[in-house]
Amino acid sequence: MSFIHDDFLLQSASAQRLYHEYAAGLPIIDYHCHIPPQPIAEDHIFENLTQIWLYGDHYKWRAMRANGVDERFCTGDASDWEKFHAWAATVPKTLNNPLYHWTHMELKHPFGITDRLLNADTAASIWKEGNEKLNTPDLSVRNIIRYFNVEVICTTDDPLDTLEYHQQIKESGFEVKVVPAFRPDKAMMVEDLVLFNSWVDRLIEITNREVSDYAGYMEAILDRHQFFHDRGCRLSDHGIEQAYADEYTTADVEAIFQKARKGEVLSVKEQHIFKSDMLIQFGRMDHEKGWVQQYHLGALRNVNSRMYRTLGPDTGFDSIGDFDLARPLGKMLDRLDTDNKLAKTILYNLNPSDNALMATMIGNFQDGSAVGKMQFGSGWWFLDQKEGIEDQLMNLSNMGLLSVFVGMLTDSRSFLSYPRHEYFRRVLCNYLGTRMDQGILPTDYDLVGGMIADISYHNAKRYFEF
């Protein structure tokens, strides 16, 4: 039997029945990822496994560095074969890390490689077989997406993006819905004034607006918000360390904006005031257009300053943070709710110690206007492995309604990451199947299986109105 077999992670007959009858065949709605739209627009065919599998994958780079692999084989100038071989030699060292599971799930689907585990000795044969299959139209980007039965893809896009590739995809008649998500992090990144002012200058150029004050700045951003809306965007996303809800006046925010535009360094207090108002402004925009807003909270980014200077962001030097979360998050959401401007909201945390906090926070703002209006998002980044997923499921079950949860997403930059949905569904079925076997849930397969089908697909379909 191959390692990734039909009943992988399904530890009882109940779990197996739940997965195969209620979850396995459902389409995928991948409502948050970082894959670029250009390869979809061009129906790109990758030359080799490294290009589709290792480029940009900081999960794998972290494991390789921990295994003593030189940076040349991660982000450097080594050949694609050398990088693949270095990764293959690292794979046996990832035992009991989710990378070991994901790697072999992705070799099985879509490459059909199940008779070998990846290691230094099998690297050459897997490289040859994988590349032969990859270098054909059968595994072009669009056909990979079709293979995994993907119905919707939501990319993550800066407000200044032209969205030209999204338009090309739409005009091509591709049956999978590929829509942008509005990610305005740089619009409020006043801790880096060079980046911030460069972004504002570009905003002025694109919108052809005069931005001399904060009100003009927000009008220009609203133009881009409308631009995204007109092109099918229905989600925003914020990758922030914590929520911000400082006290301030309109005059305070204006003074901070003027100071930032002059390149004058802001205090931490001033930065937080600026971010506090911007998050409220974004929240109101999203509510006005009926969007879903997402907050990814708790990442301590670019911890290694030397490597950040050398390689830039998103290269594998981030970790879980321990930020003050509950009070400012509750206050920020309350400000929007007080004005009846709180949109559908998904909250993701990166610190597992905040799981119960998040599960209870969403209950404060459920108002009956939509099923599961407030969502405790799936286990994310460092928490999207089996135990992290189970802990999120347990906390949401205990303190909210698991049955209305919108389920999994890839949060990935790779077109081979769709098996993460399968992984989640297997973990979900095993979790609930175990509870059926323990007598905690009734042995009613249609009841429990129906909930699994909802979490795997139907809830997201209804929630995002795709």
Coordinates of C-alpha atoms in Angstrom, one line a residue:
M1 CA 0.0 0.0 0.0
S2 CA 1.3 3.5 -0.9
F3 CA 1.8 6.0 1.9
I4 CA -0.9 8.3 0.6
H5 CA -3.7 5.7 0.2
D6 CA -7.4 6.1 -0.1
D7 CA -7.9 6.1 3.7
F8 CA -5.0 8.3 4.6
L9 CA -5.6 10.1 7.9
L10 CA -9.0 8.4 8.2
Q11 CA -8.6 6.3 11.3
S12 CA -12.0 4.5 11.6
A13 CA -14.7 3.1 9.4
S14 CA -16.9 6.1 10.3
A15 CA -14.3 8.6 9.2
Q16 CA -13.7 6.7 6.0
R17 CA -17.5 6.7 5.2
L18 CA -17.9 10.3 6.0
Y19 CA -15.0 11.3 3.7
H20 CA -15.7 9.2 0.7
E21 CA -19.5 9.7 0.7
Y22 CA -19.8 13.3 1.8
A23 CA -16.6 15.2 1.2
A24 CA -14.2 13.7 -1.4
G25 CA -16.1 14.7 -4.6
L26 CA -17.0 18.2 -3.8
P27 CA -15.6 21.2 -5.8
I28 CA -13.1 23.5 -4.2
I29 CA -13.7 27.2 -3.5
D30 CA -10.2 28.6 -2.7
Y31 CA -11.3 32.0 -1.3
H32 CA -7.8 33.1 -0.2
C33 CA -4.5 32.4 -1.9
H34 CA -1.4 34.1 -3.3
I35 CA -1.1 32.5 -6.7
P36 CA -0.4 35.0 -9.5
P37 CA -3.2 35.4 -12.1
Q38 CA -0.8 35.8 -15.1
P39 CA 0.0 32.1 -15.4
I40 CA -3.7 31.4 -15.4
A41 CA -4.3 34.0 -18.1
E42 CA -1.5 32.6 -20.2
D43 CA -2.3 28.9 -19.4
H44 CA 1.3 28.5 -18.6
I45 CA 3.1 25.2 -18.9
F46 CA 5.9 24.8 -16.3
E47 CA 9.3 23.4 -17.5
N48 CA 10.0 21.4 -14.4
L49 CA 9.0 20.5 -10.8
T50 CA 11.2 23.2 -9.2
Q51 CA 9.5 26.0 -11.1
I52 CA 6.0 24.9 -10.0
W53 CA 6.9 23.5 -6.6
L54 CA 9.8 25.4 -5.1
Y55 CA 9.8 28.9 -6.5
G56 CA 8.4 31.2 -3.8
D57 CA 7.7 28.4 -1.3
H58 CA 9.1 29.6 1.9
Y59 CA 7.7 26.6 3.8
K60 CA 10.1 24.4 2.0
W61 CA 13.0 26.9 2.2
R62 CA 12.7 27.0 6.0
A63 CA 12.9 23.2 6.2
M64 CA 15.9 23.2 3.8
R65 CA 17.8 25.8 5.8
A66 CA 17.1 23.9 9.0
N67 CA 18.6 20.9 7.3
G68 CA 21.8 22.8 6.6
V69 CA 21.1 23.5 3.0
D70 CA 22.9 26.6 1.7
E71 CA 20.8 29.5 0.5
R72 CA 22.1 29.0 -3.0
F73 CA 19.8 26.0 -3.2
C74 CA 16.7 27.9 -1.9
T75 CA 16.6 31.3 -3.4
G76 CA 20.1 31.5 -5.0
D77 CA 21.6 30.7 -8.4
A78 CA 21.7 26.9 -8.2
S79 CA 20.1 25.1 -11.2
D80 CA 16.5 24.0 -11.0
W81 CA 17.7 20.3 -10.8
E82 CA 20.2 21.2 -8.0
K83 CA 17.4 22.9 -6.0
F84 CA 15.1 20.0 -6.5
H85 CA 17.7 17.5 -5.4
A86 CA 18.4 19.6 -2.3
W87 CA 14.7 19.6 -1.5
A88 CA 14.4 15.8 -2.1
A89 CA 17.3 15.2 0.3
T90 CA 15.5 17.3 2.9
V91 CA 12.2 15.5 2.6
P92 CA 13.0 12.5 4.8
K93 CA 14.0 15.0 7.5
T94 CA 10.5 16.4 7.4
L95 CA 9.0 13.3 8.9
N96 CA 6.1 14.4 11.3
N97 CA 6.0 17.8 9.7
P98 CA 3.0 18.5 7.4
L99 CA 5.4 19.1 4.6
Y100 CA 6.0 15.4 4.4
H101 CA 2.3 14.8 4.0
W102 CA 1.7 17.6 1.5
T103 CA 4.8 16.6 -0.6
H104 CA 3.5 13.1 -1.2
M105 CA -0.1 14.1 -1.6
E106 CA 1.1 16.5 -4.4
L107 CA 3.2 13.8 -6.0
K108 CA 0.1 11.6 -6.1
H109 CA -2.1 14.4 -7.4
P110 CA -1.7 15.3 -10.2
F111 CA 1.4 13.3 -11.1
G112 CA 0.2 9.8 -10.1
I113 CA 3.5 9.1 -8.3
T114 CA 2.7 6.7 -5.4
D115 CA 5.3 3.9 -5.6
R116 CA 8.2 5.9 -4.2
L117 CA 8.8 8.2 -1.3
L118 CA 10.8 11.3 -2.3
N119 CA 14.4 11.3 -1.1
A120 CA 17.9 11.8 -2.5
D121 CA 17.9 8.4 -4.1
T122 CA 14.6 8.7 -5.8
A123 CA 15.0 12.3 -6.8
A124 CA 16.3 11.6 -10.3
S125 CA 13.5 9.2 -11.3
I126 CA 10.7 11.5 -9.8
W127 CA 12.3 14.5 -11.5
K128 CA 12.2 12.7 -14.8
E129 CA 8.7 11.3 -14.5
G130 CA 7.2 14.5 -13.0
N131 CA 8.8 16.7 -15.7
E132 CA 7.6 14.5 -18.5
K133 CA 4.0 14.8 -17.3
L134 CA 4.4 18.5 -16.5
N135 CA 5.7 19.4 -19.9
T136 CA 2.4 18.6 -21.7
P137 CA -0.8 20.5 -22.2
D138 CA -2.5 18.0 -19.9
L139 CA -0.9 19.7 -17.0
S140 CA -1.0 23.3 -18.1
V141 CA -2.0 25.7 -15.3
R142 CA -5.7 25.6 -16.3
N143 CA -5.8 21.9 -16.6
I144 CA -4.2 21.5 -13.2
I145 CA -7.0 23.7 -11.8
R146 CA -9.6 21.6 -13.6
Y147 CA -8.0 18.4 -12.4
F148 CA -8.5 19.5 -8.8
N149 CA -12.2 20.4 -9.5
V150 CA -11.6 24.1 -8.5
E151 CA -14.7 26.2 -8.9
V152 CA -13.5 29.6 -7.6
I153 CA -10.1 31.2 -7.0
C154 CA -9.6 34.4 -5.1
T155 CA -6.2 35.9 -5.6
T156 CA -4.7 38.6 -3.3
D157 CA -4.0 41.9 -5.0
D158 CA -2.6 45.3 -4.2
P159 CA -5.1 48.1 -4.8
L160 CA -2.8 49.6 -7.4
D161 CA -2.8 46.4 -9.6
T162 CA -4.2 46.8 -13.1
L163 CA -6.1 43.5 -12.8
E164 CA -5.3 43.1 -16.5
Y165 CA -4.7 39.3 -16.2
H166 CA -8.0 38.9 -14.4
Q167 CA -9.7 40.6 -17.3
Q168 CA -7.9 38.3 -19.7
I169 CA -9.0 35.3 -17.8
K170 CA -12.6 36.5 -17.8
E171 CA -12.6 37.3 -21.5
S172 CA -11.0 33.9 -22.4
G173 CA -14.1 32.0 -21.3
F174 CA -12.2 30.0 -18.7
E175 CA -15.0 28.2 -16.7
V176 CA -13.3 28.6 -13.3
K177 CA -14.1 31.9 -11.6
V178 CA -10.9 33.8 -10.8
V179 CA -11.5 37.0 -8.9
P180 CA -9.2 39.5 -7.1
A181 CA -9.2 40.3 -3.4
F182 CA -8.4 43.9 -2.2
R183 CA -5.2 43.8 0.0
P184 CA -4.5 47.4 1.1
D185 CA -1.7 46.8 3.6
K186 CA 0.8 49.2 1.9
A187 CA -1.8 52.0 2.1
M188 CA -1.4 52.1 5.8
M189 CA 2.3 51.1 6.2
V190 CA 3.5 54.3 7.7
E191 CA 6.2 52.6 9.6
D192 CA 8.1 52.4 6.3
L193 CA 7.8 55.9 4.9
V194 CA 9.8 55.2 1.8
L195 CA 7.4 52.4 0.8
F196 CA 4.3 54.3 1.9
N197 CA 5.1 57.5 0.0
S198 CA 6.1 55.6 -3.1
W199 CA 2.7 53.8 -2.9
V200 CA 0.8 57.1 -2.4
D201 CA 2.7 58.7 -5.4
R202 CA 1.7 55.7 -7.6
L203 CA -1.9 56.0 -6.3
I204 CA -2.0 59.7 -7.4
E205 CA -0.6 58.8 -10.8
I206 CA -3.1 55.9 -11.4
T207 CA -6.2 57.8 -10.2
N208 CA -5.2 61.1 -11.6
R209 CA -6.4 62.8 -8.4
E210 CA -4.9 65.6 -6.4
V211 CA -4.0 64.2 -3.0
S212 CA -3.1 67.1 -0.7
D213 CA -4.9 65.9 2.4
Y214 CA -6.2 62.8 4.1
A215 CA -9.7 63.2 2.7
G216 CA -8.3 63.3 -0.8
Y217 CA -6.2 60.2 0.0
M218 CA -9.3 58.2 1.0
E219 CA -11.2 59.4 -2.1
A220 CA -8.4 58.1 -4.3
I221 CA -8.4 54.7 -2.5
L222 CA -12.1 54.6 -2.8
D223 CA -11.6 54.9 -6.6
R224 CA -9.5 51.8 -6.5
H225 CA -12.0 50.0 -4.3
Q226 CA -14.7 50.7 -6.9
F227 CA -12.3 49.7 -9.7
F228 CA -11.9 46.3 -8.0
H229 CA -15.6 46.0 -7.4
D230 CA -16.3 46.6 -11.0
R231 CA -14.0 43.7 -11.9
G232 CA -15.7 41.1 -9.7
C233 CA -13.9 41.7 -6.4
R234 CA -16.0 40.9 -3.4
L235 CA -13.4 40.3 -0.6
S236 CA -10.8 42.4 1.1
D237 CA -7.9 41.1 3.1
H238 CA -5.6 42.7 5.7
G239 CA -2.3 41.1 6.8
I240 CA -1.7 43.0 10.0
E241 CA 0.1 42.2 13.3
Q242 CA -2.9 43.2 15.4
A243 CA -6.1 45.2 15.3
Y244 CA -5.8 48.9 15.9
A245 CA -8.4 50.9 17.8
D246 CA -6.7 54.0 19.4
E247 CA -8.6 57.1 20.3
Y248 CA -8.1 60.0 17.9
T249 CA -9.7 62.9 16.1
T250 CA -10.0 63.8 12.4
A251 CA -7.4 66.5 13.0
D252 CA -5.0 63.9 14.5
V253 CA -5.2 61.7 11.4
E254 CA -4.8 64.7 9.1
A255 CA -1.7 65.9 10.9
I256 CA -0.2 62.4 10.8
F257 CA -0.8 62.1 7.1
Q258 CA 0.8 65.4 6.4
K259 CA 3.8 64.5 8.5
A260 CA 4.2 61.1 6.8
R261 CA 4.0 62.8 3.3
K262 CA 6.9 65.0 4.4
G263 CA 8.9 62.0 5.3
E264 CA 9.0 62.8 9.0
V265 CA 9.3 59.8 11.2
L266 CA 6.2 58.9 13.1
S267 CA 6.0 57.7 16.7
V268 CA 4.5 54.2 17.3
K269 CA 1.5 56.0 18.8
E270 CA 1.0 58.0 15.6
Q271 CA 1.4 54.9 13.5
H272 CA -1.3 53.2 15.5
I273 CA -3.7 56.1 15.2
F274 CA -3.3 56.3 11.5
K275 CA -3.9 52.5 11.1
S276 CA -6.9 52.7 13.5
D277 CA -8.7 55.2 11.2
M278 CA -7.7 53.4 8.0
L279 CA -9.1 50.1 9.2
I280 CA -12.4 51.8 9.9
Q281 CA -12.4 53.5 6.5
F282 CA -11.7 50.2 4.8
G283 CA -14.4 48.5 6.9
R284 CA -17.0 51.0 5.8
M285 CA -16.1 50.7 2.2
D286 CA -16.5 46.9 2.4
H287 CA -19.8 47.1 4.1
E288 CA -21.1 49.6 1.6
K289 CA -20.4 47.2 -1.3
G290 CA -21.4 44.0 0.4
W291 CA -17.9 42.6 0.5
V292 CA -16.4 40.1 3.0
Q293 CA -13.5 41.5 5.0
Q294 CA -10.7 39.2 6.2
Y295 CA -8.1 39.9 8.9
H296 CA -5.0 37.8 9.1
L297 CA -3.6 38.7 12.5
G298 CA -0.6 37.7 14.5
A299 CA 2.4 37.3 12.2
L300 CA 5.7 38.7 13.3
R301 CA 7.3 39.4 10.0
N302 CA 10.8 39.9 8.7
V303 CA 12.4 39.0 12.0
N304 CA 15.8 38.3 10.4
S305 CA 16.8 41.8 9.3
R306 CA 20.0 40.6 7.5
M307 CA 18.0 38.2 5.3
Y308 CA 15.2 40.8 4.8
R309 CA 17.8 43.2 3.4
T310 CA 19.2 40.5 1.2
L311 CA 16.0 38.7 0.0
G312 CA 13.1 40.9 0.8
P313 CA 9.7 39.9 2.4
D314 CA 7.9 36.5 2.2
T315 CA 11.1 34.5 2.0
G316 CA 10.7 32.4 5.2
F317 CA 11.8 34.7 8.1
D318 CA 8.5 35.3 9.8
S319 CA 7.1 33.7 13.0
I320 CA 4.1 33.6 15.3
G321 CA 3.8 36.9 17.3
D322 CA 2.3 37.5 20.8
F323 CA 0.5 40.8 20.2
D324 CA -2.3 42.3 22.3
L325 CA -5.3 41.1 20.4
A326 CA -8.6 40.9 22.3
R327 CA -9.2 44.5 23.5
P328 CA -8.3 46.4 20.3
L329 CA -9.9 43.8 18.0
G330 CA -13.2 44.0 20.0
K331 CA -13.0 47.8 20.0
M332 CA -12.3 48.0 16.2
L333 CA -15.2 45.7 15.4
D334 CA -17.5 47.5 17.8
R335 CA -16.8 50.9 16.1
L336 CA -18.0 49.5 12.8
D337 CA -20.9 47.7 14.4
T338 CA -22.0 50.8 16.3
D339 CA -22.5 52.6 13.0
N340 CA -24.1 49.4 11.5
K341 CA -21.1 49.2 9.1
L342 CA -19.7 45.9 10.0
A343 CA -19.4 43.7 7.0
K344 CA -19.2 39.9 6.9
T345 CA -15.9 39.2 8.6
I346 CA -13.4 36.4 8.8
L347 CA -10.8 36.5 11.6
Y348 CA -7.6 34.4 11.4
N349 CA -5.1 34.1 14.2
L350 CA -1.6 32.8 14.0
N351 CA -0.9 32.2 17.7
P352 CA -2.7 29.0 18.9
S353 CA -3.1 30.5 22.3
D354 CA -5.6 32.9 20.7
N355 CA -7.9 30.2 19.4
A356 CA -10.5 30.4 22.2
L357 CA -10.3 34.2 22.1
M358 CA -11.2 34.2 18.4
A359 CA -13.9 31.6 18.8
T360 CA -15.6 33.8 21.4
M361 CA -14.9 37.2 19.7
I362 CA -17.0 36.3 16.7
G363 CA -20.0 35.6 18.9
N364 CA -20.0 39.2 20.1
F365 CA -21.0 40.5 16.7
Q366 CA -23.3 37.8 15.2
D367 CA -26.5 39.7 14.5
G368 CA -28.7 37.4 12.6
S369 CA -28.3 39.3 9.3
A370 CA -26.4 36.4 7.7
V371 CA -25.7 32.8 8.6
G372 CA -22.2 32.8 10.2
K373 CA -21.7 36.5 9.5
M374 CA -18.7 36.4 11.8
Q375 CA -16.2 33.6 11.0
F376 CA -13.3 32.2 12.9
G377 CA -11.0 31.4 10.0
S378 CA -9.3 28.1 9.3
G379 CA -6.0 27.2 10.8
W380 CA -3.5 29.4 9.0
W381 CA 0.2 29.3 8.0
F382 CA 1.9 27.7 11.0
L383 CA -1.4 26.2 12.1
D384 CA -2.7 24.5 9.0
Q385 CA -1.4 21.1 10.0
K386 CA -3.4 18.3 11.4
E387 CA -3.2 19.4 15.1
G388 CA -3.7 23.1 14.3
I389 CA -6.8 22.3 12.2
E390 CA -8.2 20.0 14.9
D391 CA -7.6 22.7 17.6
Q392 CA -9.4 25.3 15.5
L393 CA -12.3 22.9 14.9
M394 CA -12.5 22.0 18.6
N395 CA -12.6 25.7 19.8
L396 CA -15.1 26.7 17.2
S397 CA -17.3 23.7 18.1
N398 CA -17.1 24.4 21.8
M399 CA -17.8 28.2 21.6
G400 CA -19.6 28.7 18.3
L401 CA -21.3 26.9 15.5
L402 CA -18.9 24.6 13.6
S403 CA -21.8 23.8 11.2
V404 CA -21.7 27.3 9.6
F405 CA -17.9 27.4 9.2
V406 CA -16.8 28.3 5.6
G407 CA -13.9 25.9 5.7
M408 CA -10.4 25.7 4.2
L409 CA -8.3 27.7 1.8
T410 CA -4.8 27.1 0.4
D411 CA -3.1 30.5 1.3
S412 CA -0.5 29.3 -1.2
R413 CA 1.6 30.6 -4.0
S414 CA 1.7 27.2 -5.7
F415 CA -0.6 25.6 -8.2
L416 CA 0.1 22.3 -6.6
S417 CA -1.3 23.2 -3.2
Y418 CA -5.0 22.2 -3.8
P419 CA -4.5 18.9 -2.0
R420 CA -4.5 21.0 1.2
H421 CA -8.3 21.1 0.8
E422 CA -8.3 17.3 0.6
Y423 CA -6.0 17.2 3.7
F424 CA -8.4 19.5 5.6
R425 CA -11.4 17.4 4.6
R426 CA -9.7 14.2 5.7
V427 CA -8.8 15.8 9.1
L428 CA -12.4 17.1 9.5
C429 CA -13.9 13.7 8.7
N430 CA -11.6 11.9 11.1
Y431 CA -12.3 14.5 13.8
L432 CA -16.1 14.1 13.5
G433 CA -15.9 10.4 12.8
T434 CA -14.0 9.8 16.0
R435 CA -16.6 11.7 18.0
M436 CA -19.3 9.6 16.4
D437 CA -17.4 6.5 17.5
Q438 CA -17.1 7.9 21.0
G439 CA -20.9 8.5 21.2
I440 CA -20.4 12.3 21.4
L441 CA -22.2 12.7 18.1
P442 CA -25.1 10.5 16.9
T443 CA -24.4 7.8 14.4
D444 CA -26.4 9.6 11.7
Y445 CA -24.3 9.8 8.6
D446 CA -26.7 12.1 6.7
L447 CA -26.7 14.5 9.6
V448 CA -23.0 14.6 10.3
G449 CA -22.1 14.1 6.6
G450 CA -24.3 16.9 5.6
M451 CA -22.5 19.2 8.0
I452 CA -19.2 18.0 6.5
A453 CA -20.4 18.8 3.0
D454 CA -21.5 22.2 4.1
I455 CA -18.1 23.0 5.7
S456 CA -16.2 21.6 2.7
Y457 CA -18.1 23.5 0.1
H458 CA -21.7 24.7 0.5
N459 CA -21.2 27.2 3.3
A460 CA -18.5 29.1 1.3
K461 CA -20.7 29.0 -1.8
R462 CA -23.5 30.7 0.1
Y463 CA -21.4 33.0 2.3
F464 CA -19.4 34.5 -0.6
E465 CA -22.4 34.3 -3.0
F466 CA -20.2 32.9 -5.8

